[in-house]
Amino acid sequence: KAAGTDKKLYRYLENKYQEELEEAKALTPEQSSLTNIASPFGPLTQPASRKMLFYLIATLNASFPDYDFSSLNADQFTKEPSPDYCLKSISTTLLNVGCPATLKTSRMWDSIDDVINIDECDVYSYMPDPESDPYEAEGPVWSFNYFFLNRNLKRIVFFTCRCISNLDELDNTSDQELVFGDLIDEPARPDLYPVPSYARKEMSIGGGLRL
């Protein structure tokens, strides 16, 4: 249930929508952003679609308390084809950057599945622009943000990962360290998992809201 700050955010988003709706009444359907925006949650004229947008924005606000995501629009999110598609994409990325232990030793997906029941989830991704990217100041090499939503359990798991350049630390790095890298997960084997030696990965998996 939304409480406190979440209630304020929900009222703000609803008021914002009502203002846009009033403005749209003076426009043709082709001119109105409310009809032109491709919402991954369904038509924004439906309360359930707007509430889904609220859930994801509230999850981002809770995950990055120093940022305010209330100005985000529905078209900044994408509904992914399937949970399996996302699992393969994330796993491939982590393997390619030299983090096999995260997947194997820690049984990451099993742990997440125990909480959210992945097969029953809808998955949404968030691709921020520079102004709304909480990692922008760190200049990441890449990042991704996924929301696993189980409507039956009324849970959201937010999965985010970023790769940050360590170029500033190279001056004090030995030749051996340059070859094998310095990874949070485990040293990469260059023959199996090629990865730039100047990069490090940081991953966060957190709970979102109870819907």
JSON list of C-alpha atoms in Angstrom, two decimals:
[
{"chain": "A", "resi": 1, "resn": "LYS", "atom": "CA", "xyz": [0.00, 0.00, 0.00]},
{"chain": "A", "resi": 2, "resn": "ALA", "atom": "CA", "xyz": [1.23, 3.49, -0.81]},
{"chain": "A", "resi": 3, "resn": "ALA", "atom": "CA", "xyz": [1.87, 5.68, 2.22]},
{"chain": "A", "resi": 4, "resn": "GLY", "atom": "CA", "xyz": [3.40, 9.07, 2.98]},
{"chain": "A", "resi": 5, "resn": "THR", "atom": "CA", "xyz": [5.68, 10.12, 0.16]},
{"chain": "A", "resi": 6, "resn": "ASP", "atom": "CA", "xyz": [4.16, 7.54, -2.20]},
{"chain": "A", "resi": 7, "resn": "LYS", "atom": "CA", "xyz": [0.68, 9.00, -1.72]},
{"chain": "A", "resi": 8, "resn": "LYS", "atom": "CA", "xyz": [2.01, 12.46, -2.51]},
{"chain": "A", "resi": 9, "resn": "LEU", "atom": "CA", "xyz": [3.69, 11.11, -5.64]},
{"chain": "A", "resi": 10, "resn": "TYR", "atom": "CA", "xyz": [0.49, 9.38, -6.76]},
{"chain": "A", "resi": 11, "resn": "ARG", "atom": "CA", "xyz": [-1.55, 12.55, -6.28]},
{"chain": "A", "resi": 12, "resn": "TYR", "atom": "CA", "xyz": [1.09, 14.55, -8.15]},
{"chain": "A", "resi": 13, "resn": "LEU", "atom": "CA", "xyz": [1.05, 12.17, -11.12]},
{"chain": "A", "resi": 14, "resn": "GLU", "atom": "CA", "xyz": [-2.76, 12.11, -11.20]},
{"chain": "A", "resi": 15, "resn": "ASN", "atom": "CA", "xyz": [-2.94, 15.92, -11.08]},
{"chain": "A", "resi": 16, "resn": "LYS", "atom": "CA", "xyz": [-0.32, 16.10, -13.83]},
{"chain": "A", "resi": 17, "resn": "TYR", "atom": "CA", "xyz": [-2.39, 13.74, -15.98]},
{"chain": "A", "resi": 18, "resn": "GLN", "atom": "CA", "xyz": [-5.60, 15.72, -15.37]},
{"chain": "A", "resi": 19, "resn": "GLU", "atom": "CA", "xyz": [-3.86, 18.93, -16.40]},
{"chain": "A", "resi": 20, "resn": "GLU", "atom": "CA", "xyz": [-2.59, 17.28, -19.57]},
{"chain": "A", "resi": 21, "resn": "LEU", "atom": "CA", "xyz": [-6.07, 15.90, -20.20]},
{"chain": "A", "resi": 22, "resn": "GLU", "atom": "CA", "xyz": [-7.60, 19.37, -19.98]},
{"chain": "A", "resi": 23, "resn": "GLU", "atom": "CA", "xyz": [-5.00, 20.71, -22.41]},
{"chain": "A", "resi": 24, "resn": "ALA", "atom": "CA", "xyz": [-5.62, 17.78, -24.76]},
{"chain": "A", "resi": 25, "resn": "LYS", "atom": "CA", "xyz": [-9.32, 18.62, -25.04]},
{"chain": "A", "resi": 26, "resn": "ALA", "atom": "CA", "xyz": [-8.39, 21.66, -27.12]},
{"chain": "A", "resi": 27, "resn": "LEU", "atom": "CA", "xyz": [-6.28, 19.56, -29.49]},
{"chain": "A", "resi": 28, "resn": "THR", "atom": "CA", "xyz": [-7.05, 17.06, -32.21]},
{"chain": "A", "resi": 29, "resn": "PRO", "atom": "CA", "xyz": [-6.27, 13.39, -31.49]},
{"chain": "A", "resi": 30, "resn": "GLU", "atom": "CA", "xyz": [-3.20, 13.66, -33.73]},
{"chain": "A", "resi": 31, "resn": "GLN", "atom": "CA", "xyz": [-1.87, 16.60, -31.71]},
{"chain": "A", "resi": 32, "resn": "SER", "atom": "CA", "xyz": [-2.55, 15.20, -28.26]},
{"chain": "A", "resi": 33, "resn": "SER", "atom": "CA", "xyz": [0.42, 13.61, -26.50]},
{"chain": "A", "resi": 34, "resn": "LEU", "atom": "CA", "xyz": [-1.99, 11.46, -24.50]},
{"chain": "A", "resi": 35, "resn": "THR", "atom": "CA", "xyz": [-3.01, 9.60, -27.63]},
{"chain": "A", "resi": 36, "resn": "ASN", "atom": "CA", "xyz": [0.39, 9.69, -29.34]},
{"chain": "A", "resi": 37, "resn": "ILE", "atom": "CA", "xyz": [2.49, 8.29, -26.50]},
{"chain": "A", "resi": 38, "resn": "ALA", "atom": "CA", "xyz": [3.12, 4.55, -26.80]},
{"chain": "A", "resi": 39, "resn": "SER", "atom": "CA", "xyz": [2.53, 3.38, -23.24]},
{"chain": "A", "resi": 40, "resn": "PRO", "atom": "CA", "xyz": [3.88, -0.07, -22.31]},
{"chain": "A", "resi": 41, "resn": "PHE", "atom": "CA", "xyz": [1.22, -0.22, -19.59]},
{"chain": "A", "resi": 42, "resn": "GLY", "atom": "CA", "xyz": [-1.77, 0.28, -21.86]},
{"chain": "A", "resi": 43, "resn": "PRO", "atom": "CA", "xyz": [-3.81, 3.45, -22.59]},
{"chain": "A", "resi": 44, "resn": "LEU", "atom": "CA", "xyz": [-3.01, 6.20, -20.09]},
{"chain": "A", "resi": 45, "resn": "THR", "atom": "CA", "xyz": [-6.71, 7.03, -20.08]},
{"chain": "A", "resi": 46, "resn": "GLN", "atom": "CA", "xyz": [-7.09, 3.90, -17.92]},
{"chain": "A", "resi": 47, "resn": "PRO", "atom": "CA", "xyz": [-6.41, 4.35, -14.17]},
{"chain": "A", "resi": 48, "resn": "ALA", "atom": "CA", "xyz": [-4.67, 0.93, -14.01]},
{"chain": "A", "resi": 49, "resn": "SER", "atom": "CA", "xyz": [-2.14, 2.03, -16.64]},
{"chain": "A", "resi": 50, "resn": "ARG", "atom": "CA", "xyz": [-1.33, 5.24, -14.79]},
{"chain": "A", "resi": 51, "resn": "LYS", "atom": "CA", "xyz": [-0.98, 3.31, -11.53]},
{"chain": "A", "resi": 52, "resn": "MET", "atom": "CA", "xyz": [1.56, 1.00, -13.15]},
{"chain": "A", "resi": 53, "resn": "LEU", "atom": "CA", "xyz": [3.60, 4.05, -14.14]},
{"chain": "A", "resi": 54, "resn": "PHE", "atom": "CA", "xyz": [3.34, 5.27, -10.55]},
{"chain": "A", "resi": 55, "resn": "TYR", "atom": "CA", "xyz": [4.63, 1.94, -9.18]},
{"chain": "A", "resi": 56, "resn": "LEU", "atom": "CA", "xyz": [7.77, 2.04, -11.33]},
{"chain": "A", "resi": 57, "resn": "ILE", "atom": "CA", "xyz": [8.50, 5.69, -10.61]},
{"chain": "A", "resi": 58, "resn": "ALA", "atom": "CA", "xyz": [7.99, 5.12, -6.87]},
{"chain": "A", "resi": 59, "resn": "THR", "atom": "CA", "xyz": [10.38, 2.16, -7.03]},
{"chain": "A", "resi": 60, "resn": "LEU", "atom": "CA", "xyz": [13.04, 4.33, -8.68]},
{"chain": "A", "resi": 61, "resn": "ASN", "atom": "CA", "xyz": [12.54, 7.06, -6.07]},
{"chain": "A", "resi": 62, "resn": "ALA", "atom": "CA", "xyz": [12.96, 4.52, -3.28]},
{"chain": "A", "resi": 63, "resn": "SER", "atom": "CA", "xyz": [16.06, 3.00, -4.92]},
{"chain": "A", "resi": 64, "resn": "PHE", "atom": "CA", "xyz": [17.74, 6.35, -5.58]},
{"chain": "A", "resi": 65, "resn": "PRO", "atom": "CA", "xyz": [16.58, 8.66, -2.75]},
{"chain": "A", "resi": 66, "resn": "ASP", "atom": "CA", "xyz": [18.83, 11.50, -3.93]},
{"chain": "A", "resi": 67, "resn": "TYR", "atom": "CA", "xyz": [16.94, 11.72, -7.23]},
{"chain": "A", "resi": 68, "resn": "ASP", "atom": "CA", "xyz": [13.40, 12.66, -8.18]},
{"chain": "A", "resi": 69, "resn": "PHE", "atom": "CA", "xyz": [11.86, 10.66, -11.03]},
{"chain": "A", "resi": 70, "resn": "SER", "atom": "CA", "xyz": [8.38, 12.17, -10.83]},
{"chain": "A", "resi": 71, "resn": "SER", "atom": "CA", "xyz": [8.78, 13.88, -14.21]},
{"chain": "A", "resi": 72, "resn": "LEU", "atom": "CA", "xyz": [9.30, 10.61, -16.10]},
{"chain": "A", "resi": 73, "resn": "ASN", "atom": "CA", "xyz": [6.87, 9.73, -18.87]},
{"chain": "A", "resi": 74, "resn": "ALA", "atom": "CA", "xyz": [5.46, 6.34, -19.80]},
{"chain": "A", "resi": 75, "resn": "ASP", "atom": "CA", "xyz": [7.41, 6.22, -23.06]},
{"chain": "A", "resi": 76, "resn": "GLN", "atom": "CA", "xyz": [10.69, 6.04, -21.10]},
{"chain": "A", "resi": 77, "resn": "PHE", "atom": "CA", "xyz": [9.78, 2.49, -20.09]},
{"chain": "A", "resi": 78, "resn": "THR", "atom": "CA", "xyz": [9.54, -0.61, -22.26]},
{"chain": "A", "resi": 79, "resn": "LYS", "atom": "CA", "xyz": [7.69, -3.87, -21.69]},
{"chain": "A", "resi": 80, "resn": "GLU", "atom": "CA", "xyz": [10.06, -6.74, -22.43]},
{"chain": "A", "resi": 81, "resn": "PRO", "atom": "CA", "xyz": [8.95, -9.72, -24.56]},
{"chain": "A", "resi": 82, "resn": "SER", "atom": "CA", "xyz": [9.18, -12.26, -21.73]},
{"chain": "A", "resi": 83, "resn": "PRO", "atom": "CA", "xyz": [10.94, -12.99, -18.44]},
{"chain": "A", "resi": 84, "resn": "ASP", "atom": "CA", "xyz": [13.08, -15.63, -20.17]},
{"chain": "A", "resi": 85, "resn": "TYR", "atom": "CA", "xyz": [14.24, -13.07, -22.73]},
{"chain": "A", "resi": 86, "resn": "CYS", "atom": "CA", "xyz": [15.45, -10.78, -19.92]},
{"chain": "A", "resi": 87, "resn": "LEU", "atom": "CA", "xyz": [17.12, -13.57, -17.97]},
{"chain": "A", "resi": 88, "resn": "LYS", "atom": "CA", "xyz": [19.13, -14.59, -21.02]},
{"chain": "A", "resi": 89, "resn": "SER", "atom": "CA", "xyz": [20.08, -10.99, -21.79]},
{"chain": "A", "resi": 90, "resn": "ILE", "atom": "CA", "xyz": [21.20, -10.26, -18.22]},
{"chain": "A", "resi": 91, "resn": "SER", "atom": "CA", "xyz": [23.05, -13.56, -17.86]},
{"chain": "A", "resi": 92, "resn": "THR", "atom": "CA", "xyz": [24.87, -13.07, -21.15]},
{"chain": "A", "resi": 93, "resn": "THR", "atom": "CA", "xyz": [25.92, -9.57, -20.12]},
{"chain": "A", "resi": 94, "resn": "LEU", "atom": "CA", "xyz": [27.24, -10.70, -16.73]},
{"chain": "A", "resi": 95, "resn": "LEU", "atom": "CA", "xyz": [29.14, -13.61, -18.28]},
{"chain": "A", "resi": 96, "resn": "ASN", "atom": "CA", "xyz": [30.66, -11.43, -20.97]},
{"chain": "A", "resi": 97, "resn": "VAL", "atom": "CA", "xyz": [32.02, -8.97, -18.43]},
{"chain": "A", "resi": 98, "resn": "GLY", "atom": "CA", "xyz": [33.53, -11.67, -16.26]},
{"chain": "A", "resi": 99, "resn": "CYS", "atom": "CA", "xyz": [31.01, -12.28, -13.46]},
{"chain": "A", "resi": 100, "resn": "PRO", "atom": "CA", "xyz": [30.27, -16.01, -13.67]},
{"chain": "A", "resi": 101, "resn": "ALA", "atom": "CA", "xyz": [30.25, -16.54, -9.91]},
{"chain": "A", "resi": 102, "resn": "THR", "atom": "CA", "xyz": [27.27, -14.25, -9.53]},
{"chain": "A", "resi": 103, "resn": "LEU", "atom": "CA", "xyz": [25.25, -16.64, -11.67]},
{"chain": "A", "resi": 104, "resn": "LYS", "atom": "CA", "xyz": [26.71, -19.97, -10.56]},
{"chain": "A", "resi": 105, "resn": "THR", "atom": "CA", "xyz": [27.98, -19.91, -6.98]},
{"chain": "A", "resi": 106, "resn": "SER", "atom": "CA", "xyz": [25.35, -17.56, -5.58]},
{"chain": "A", "resi": 107, "resn": "ARG", "atom": "CA", "xyz": [22.53, -19.11, -7.64]},
{"chain": "A", "resi": 108, "resn": "MET", "atom": "CA", "xyz": [21.29, -15.60, -8.30]},
{"chain": "A", "resi": 109, "resn": "TRP", "atom": "CA", "xyz": [18.23, -16.45, -10.39]},
{"chain": "A", "resi": 110, "resn": "ASP", "atom": "CA", "xyz": [17.10, -19.13, -7.93]},
{"chain": "A", "resi": 111, "resn": "SER", "atom": "CA", "xyz": [17.24, -16.57, -5.12]},
{"chain": "A", "resi": 112, "resn": "ILE", "atom": "CA", "xyz": [15.24, -14.04, -7.11]},
{"chain": "A", "resi": 113, "resn": "ASP", "atom": "CA", "xyz": [12.74, -16.67, -8.20]},
{"chain": "A", "resi": 114, "resn": "ASP", "atom": "CA", "xyz": [12.10, -17.59, -4.57]},
{"chain": "A", "resi": 115, "resn": "VAL", "atom": "CA", "xyz": [10.97, -14.01, -3.97]},
{"chain": "A", "resi": 116, "resn": "ILE", "atom": "CA", "xyz": [9.12, -13.07, -7.14]},
{"chain": "A", "resi": 117, "resn": "ASN", "atom": "CA", "xyz": [8.30, -16.28, -9.11]},
{"chain": "A", "resi": 118, "resn": "ILE", "atom": "CA", "xyz": [9.90, -15.06, -12.31]},
{"chain": "A", "resi": 119, "resn": "ASP", "atom": "CA", "xyz": [7.77, -17.06, -14.76]},
{"chain": "A", "resi": 120, "resn": "GLU", "atom": "CA", "xyz": [4.65, -15.20, -13.58]},
{"chain": "A", "resi": 121, "resn": "CYS", "atom": "CA", "xyz": [6.21, -11.75, -13.99]},
{"chain": "A", "resi": 122, "resn": "ASP", "atom": "CA", "xyz": [5.79, -8.94, -16.45]},
{"chain": "A", "resi": 123, "resn": "VAL", "atom": "CA", "xyz": [9.18, -7.31, -17.01]},
{"chain": "A", "resi": 124, "resn": "TYR", "atom": "CA", "xyz": [9.75, -3.63, -17.78]},
{"chain": "A", "resi": 125, "resn": "SER", "atom": "CA", "xyz": [13.00, -1.87, -18.55]},
{"chain": "A", "resi": 126, "resn": "TYR", "atom": "CA", "xyz": [13.95, 1.76, -18.05]},
{"chain": "A", "resi": 127, "resn": "MET", "atom": "CA", "xyz": [16.34, 3.51, -20.43]},
{"chain": "A", "resi": 128, "resn": "PRO", "atom": "CA", "xyz": [17.06, 6.95, -18.96]},
{"chain": "A", "resi": 129, "resn": "ASP", "atom": "CA", "xyz": [18.14, 10.02, -20.82]},
{"chain": "A", "resi": 130, "resn": "PRO", "atom": "CA", "xyz": [21.18, 11.90, -19.40]},
{"chain": "A", "resi": 131, "resn": "GLU", "atom": "CA", "xyz": [18.98, 14.19, -17.30]},
{"chain": "A", "resi": 132, "resn": "SER", "atom": "CA", "xyz": [17.19, 11.32, -15.55]},
{"chain": "A", "resi": 133, "resn": "ASP", "atom": "CA", "xyz": [20.07, 8.83, -15.28]},
{"chain": "A", "resi": 134, "resn": "PRO", "atom": "CA", "xyz": [21.16, 8.36, -11.64]},
{"chain": "A", "resi": 135, "resn": "TYR", "atom": "CA", "xyz": [24.46, 6.92, -12.90]},
{"chain": "A", "resi": 136, "resn": "GLU", "atom": "CA", "xyz": [25.25, 9.77, -15.29]},
{"chain": "A", "resi": 137, "resn": "ALA", "atom": "CA", "xyz": [27.68, 11.52, -12.93]},
{"chain": "A", "resi": 138, "resn": "GLU", "atom": "CA", "xyz": [29.79, 8.35, -12.77]},
{"chain": "A", "resi": 139, "resn": "GLY", "atom": "CA", "xyz": [30.07, 8.14, -16.54]},
{"chain": "A", "resi": 140, "resn": "PRO", "atom": "CA", "xyz": [29.18, 4.44, -16.81]},
{"chain": "A", "resi": 141, "resn": "VAL", "atom": "CA", "xyz": [30.38, 2.35, -19.74]},
{"chain": "A", "resi": 142, "resn": "TRP", "atom": "CA", "xyz": [26.90, 0.82, -19.75]},
{"chain": "A", "resi": 143, "resn": "SER", "atom": "CA", "xyz": [23.98, 0.18, -17.42]},
{"chain": "A", "resi": 144, "resn": "PHE", "atom": "CA", "xyz": [20.60, -1.53, -17.38]},
{"chain": "A", "resi": 145, "resn": "ASN", "atom": "CA", "xyz": [17.46, -1.31, -15.24]},
{"chain": "A", "resi": 146, "resn": "TYR", "atom": "CA", "xyz": [14.76, -4.00, -15.09]},
{"chain": "A", "resi": 147, "resn": "PHE", "atom": "CA", "xyz": [11.56, -4.26, -13.05]},
{"chain": "A", "resi": 148, "resn": "PHE", "atom": "CA", "xyz": [10.14, -7.74, -12.42]},
{"chain": "A", "resi": 149, "resn": "LEU", "atom": "CA", "xyz": [6.45, -7.34, -11.55]},
{"chain": "A", "resi": 150, "resn": "ASN", "atom": "CA", "xyz": [4.35, -10.18, -10.16]},
{"chain": "A", "resi": 151, "resn": "ARG", "atom": "CA", "xyz": [0.75, -8.98, -10.03]},
{"chain": "A", "resi": 152, "resn": "ASN", "atom": "CA", "xyz": [-0.47, -12.05, -8.14]},
{"chain": "A", "resi": 153, "resn": "LEU", "atom": "CA", "xyz": [2.11, -11.63, -5.38]},
{"chain": "A", "resi": 154, "resn": "LYS", "atom": "CA", "xyz": [1.82, -7.83, -5.59]},
{"chain": "A", "resi": 155, "resn": "ARG", "atom": "CA", "xyz": [5.60, -7.45, -5.65]},
{"chain": "A", "resi": 156, "resn": "ILE", "atom": "CA", "xyz": [8.23, -5.68, -7.71]},
{"chain": "A", "resi": 157, "resn": "VAL", "atom": "CA", "xyz": [11.91, -6.60, -7.81]},
{"chain": "A", "resi": 158, "resn": "PHE", "atom": "CA", "xyz": [14.16, -3.91, -9.28]},
{"chain": "A", "resi": 159, "resn": "PHE", "atom": "CA", "xyz": [17.38, -5.20, -10.87]},
{"chain": "A", "resi": 160, "resn": "THR", "atom": "CA", "xyz": [19.99, -2.65, -11.89]},
{"chain": "A", "resi": 161, "resn": "CYS", "atom": "CA", "xyz": [23.62, -3.01, -12.93]},
{"chain": "A", "resi": 162, "resn": "ARG", "atom": "CA", "xyz": [26.28, -0.61, -14.17]},
{"chain": "A", "resi": 163, "resn": "CYS", "atom": "CA", "xyz": [29.85, -0.84, -15.44]},
{"chain": "A", "resi": 164, "resn": "ILE", "atom": "CA", "xyz": [32.09, 2.03, -14.36]},
{"chain": "A", "resi": 165, "resn": "SER", "atom": "CA", "xyz": [35.45, 2.96, -15.85]},
{"chain": "A", "resi": 166, "resn": "ASN", "atom": "CA", "xyz": [38.51, 2.65, -13.62]},
{"chain": "A", "resi": 167, "resn": "LEU", "atom": "CA", "xyz": [40.85, 4.52, -15.95]},
{"chain": "A", "resi": 168, "resn": "ASP", "atom": "CA", "xyz": [41.87, 6.92, -13.18]},
{"chain": "A", "resi": 169, "resn": "GLU", "atom": "CA", "xyz": [43.29, 4.00, -11.20]},
{"chain": "A", "resi": 170, "resn": "LEU", "atom": "CA", "xyz": [45.44, 2.58, -14.02]},
{"chain": "A", "resi": 171, "resn": "ASP", "atom": "CA", "xyz": [48.52, 4.64, -13.10]},
{"chain": "A", "resi": 172, "resn": "ASN", "atom": "CA", "xyz": [48.86, 2.65, -9.84]},
{"chain": "A", "resi": 173, "resn": "THR", "atom": "CA", "xyz": [47.98, -0.74, -11.34]},
{"chain": "A", "resi": 174, "resn": "SER", "atom": "CA", "xyz": [50.58, -3.45, -11.96]},
{"chain": "A", "resi": 175, "resn": "ASP", "atom": "CA", "xyz": [50.95, -5.24, -15.28]},
{"chain": "A", "resi": 176, "resn": "GLN", "atom": "CA", "xyz": [49.54, -8.44, -13.76]},
{"chain": "A", "resi": 177, "resn": "GLU", "atom": "CA", "xyz": [46.46, -6.63, -12.51]},
{"chain": "A", "resi": 178, "resn": "LEU", "atom": "CA", "xyz": [45.97, -5.11, -15.95]},
{"chain": "A", "resi": 179, "resn": "VAL", "atom": "CA", "xyz": [45.91, -8.57, -17.51]},
{"chain": "A", "resi": 180, "resn": "PHE", "atom": "CA", "xyz": [43.45, -10.20, -15.13]},
{"chain": "A", "resi": 181, "resn": "GLY", "atom": "CA", "xyz": [41.39, -7.22, -14.08]},
{"chain": "A", "resi": 182, "resn": "ASP", "atom": "CA", "xyz": [40.06, -6.25, -10.67]},
{"chain": "A", "resi": 183, "resn": "LEU", "atom": "CA", "xyz": [36.44, -7.37, -10.51]},
{"chain": "A", "resi": 184, "resn": "ILE", "atom": "CA", "xyz": [33.98, -7.25, -7.68]},
{"chain": "A", "resi": 185, "resn": "ASP", "atom": "CA", "xyz": [32.71, -10.72, -8.54]},
{"chain": "A", "resi": 186, "resn": "GLU", "atom": "CA", "xyz": [35.86, -12.70, -9.33]},
{"chain": "A", "resi": 187, "resn": "PRO", "atom": "CA", "xyz": [38.95, -12.37, -11.58]},
{"chain": "A", "resi": 188, "resn": "ALA", "atom": "CA", "xyz": [37.99, -12.88, -15.19]},
{"chain": "A", "resi": 189, "resn": "ARG", "atom": "CA", "xyz": [39.62, -15.47, -17.39]},
{"chain": "A", "resi": 190, "resn": "PRO", "atom": "CA", "xyz": [40.46, -13.46, -20.52]},
{"chain": "A", "resi": 191, "resn": "ASP", "atom": "CA", "xyz": [40.17, -16.56, -22.72]},
{"chain": "A", "resi": 192, "resn": "LEU", "atom": "CA", "xyz": [36.57, -17.20, -21.63]},
{"chain": "A", "resi": 193, "resn": "TYR", "atom": "CA", "xyz": [35.20, -13.80, -20.60]},
{"chain": "A", "resi": 194, "resn": "PRO", "atom": "CA", "xyz": [36.98, -10.97, -22.41]},
{"chain": "A", "resi": 195, "resn": "VAL", "atom": "CA", "xyz": [36.53, -7.77, -20.41]},
{"chain": "A", "resi": 196, "resn": "PRO", "atom": "CA", "xyz": [38.23, -4.37, -20.43]},
{"chain": "A", "resi": 197, "resn": "SER", "atom": "CA", "xyz": [40.72, -4.27, -17.54]},
{"chain": "A", "resi": 198, "resn": "TYR", "atom": "CA", "xyz": [39.78, -0.66, -16.82]},
{"chain": "A", "resi": 199, "resn": "ALA", "atom": "CA", "xyz": [36.19, -1.41, -15.88]},
{"chain": "A", "resi": 200, "resn": "ARG", "atom": "CA", "xyz": [34.43, -2.58, -12.77]},
{"chain": "A", "resi": 201, "resn": "LYS", "atom": "CA", "xyz": [30.85, -3.74, -12.35]},
{"chain": "A", "resi": 202, "resn": "GLU", "atom": "CA", "xyz": [28.41, -2.90, -9.60]},
{"chain": "A", "resi": 203, "resn": "MET", "atom": "CA", "xyz": [25.09, -4.66, -9.34]},
{"chain": "A", "resi": 204, "resn": "SER", "atom": "CA", "xyz": [22.12, -4.05, -7.14]},
{"chain": "A", "resi": 205, "resn": "ILE", "atom": "CA", "xyz": [19.00, -6.14, -6.66]},
{"chain": "A", "resi": 206, "resn": "GLY", "atom": "CA", "xyz": [16.36, -4.62, -4.47]},
{"chain": "A", "resi": 207, "resn": "GLY", "atom": "CA", "xyz": [12.75, -4.93, -3.56]},
{"chain": "A", "resi": 208, "resn": "GLY", "atom": "CA", "xyz": [10.26, -2.43, -4.90]},
{"chain": "A", "resi": 209, "resn": "LEU", "atom": "CA", "xyz": [6.80, -1.64, -3.63]},
{"chain": "A", "resi": 210, "resn": "ARG", "atom": "CA", "xyz": [4.09, -3.89, -2.35]},
{"chain": "A", "resi": 211, "resn": "LEU", "atom": "CA", "xyz": [1.31, -3.07, -4.77]}
]
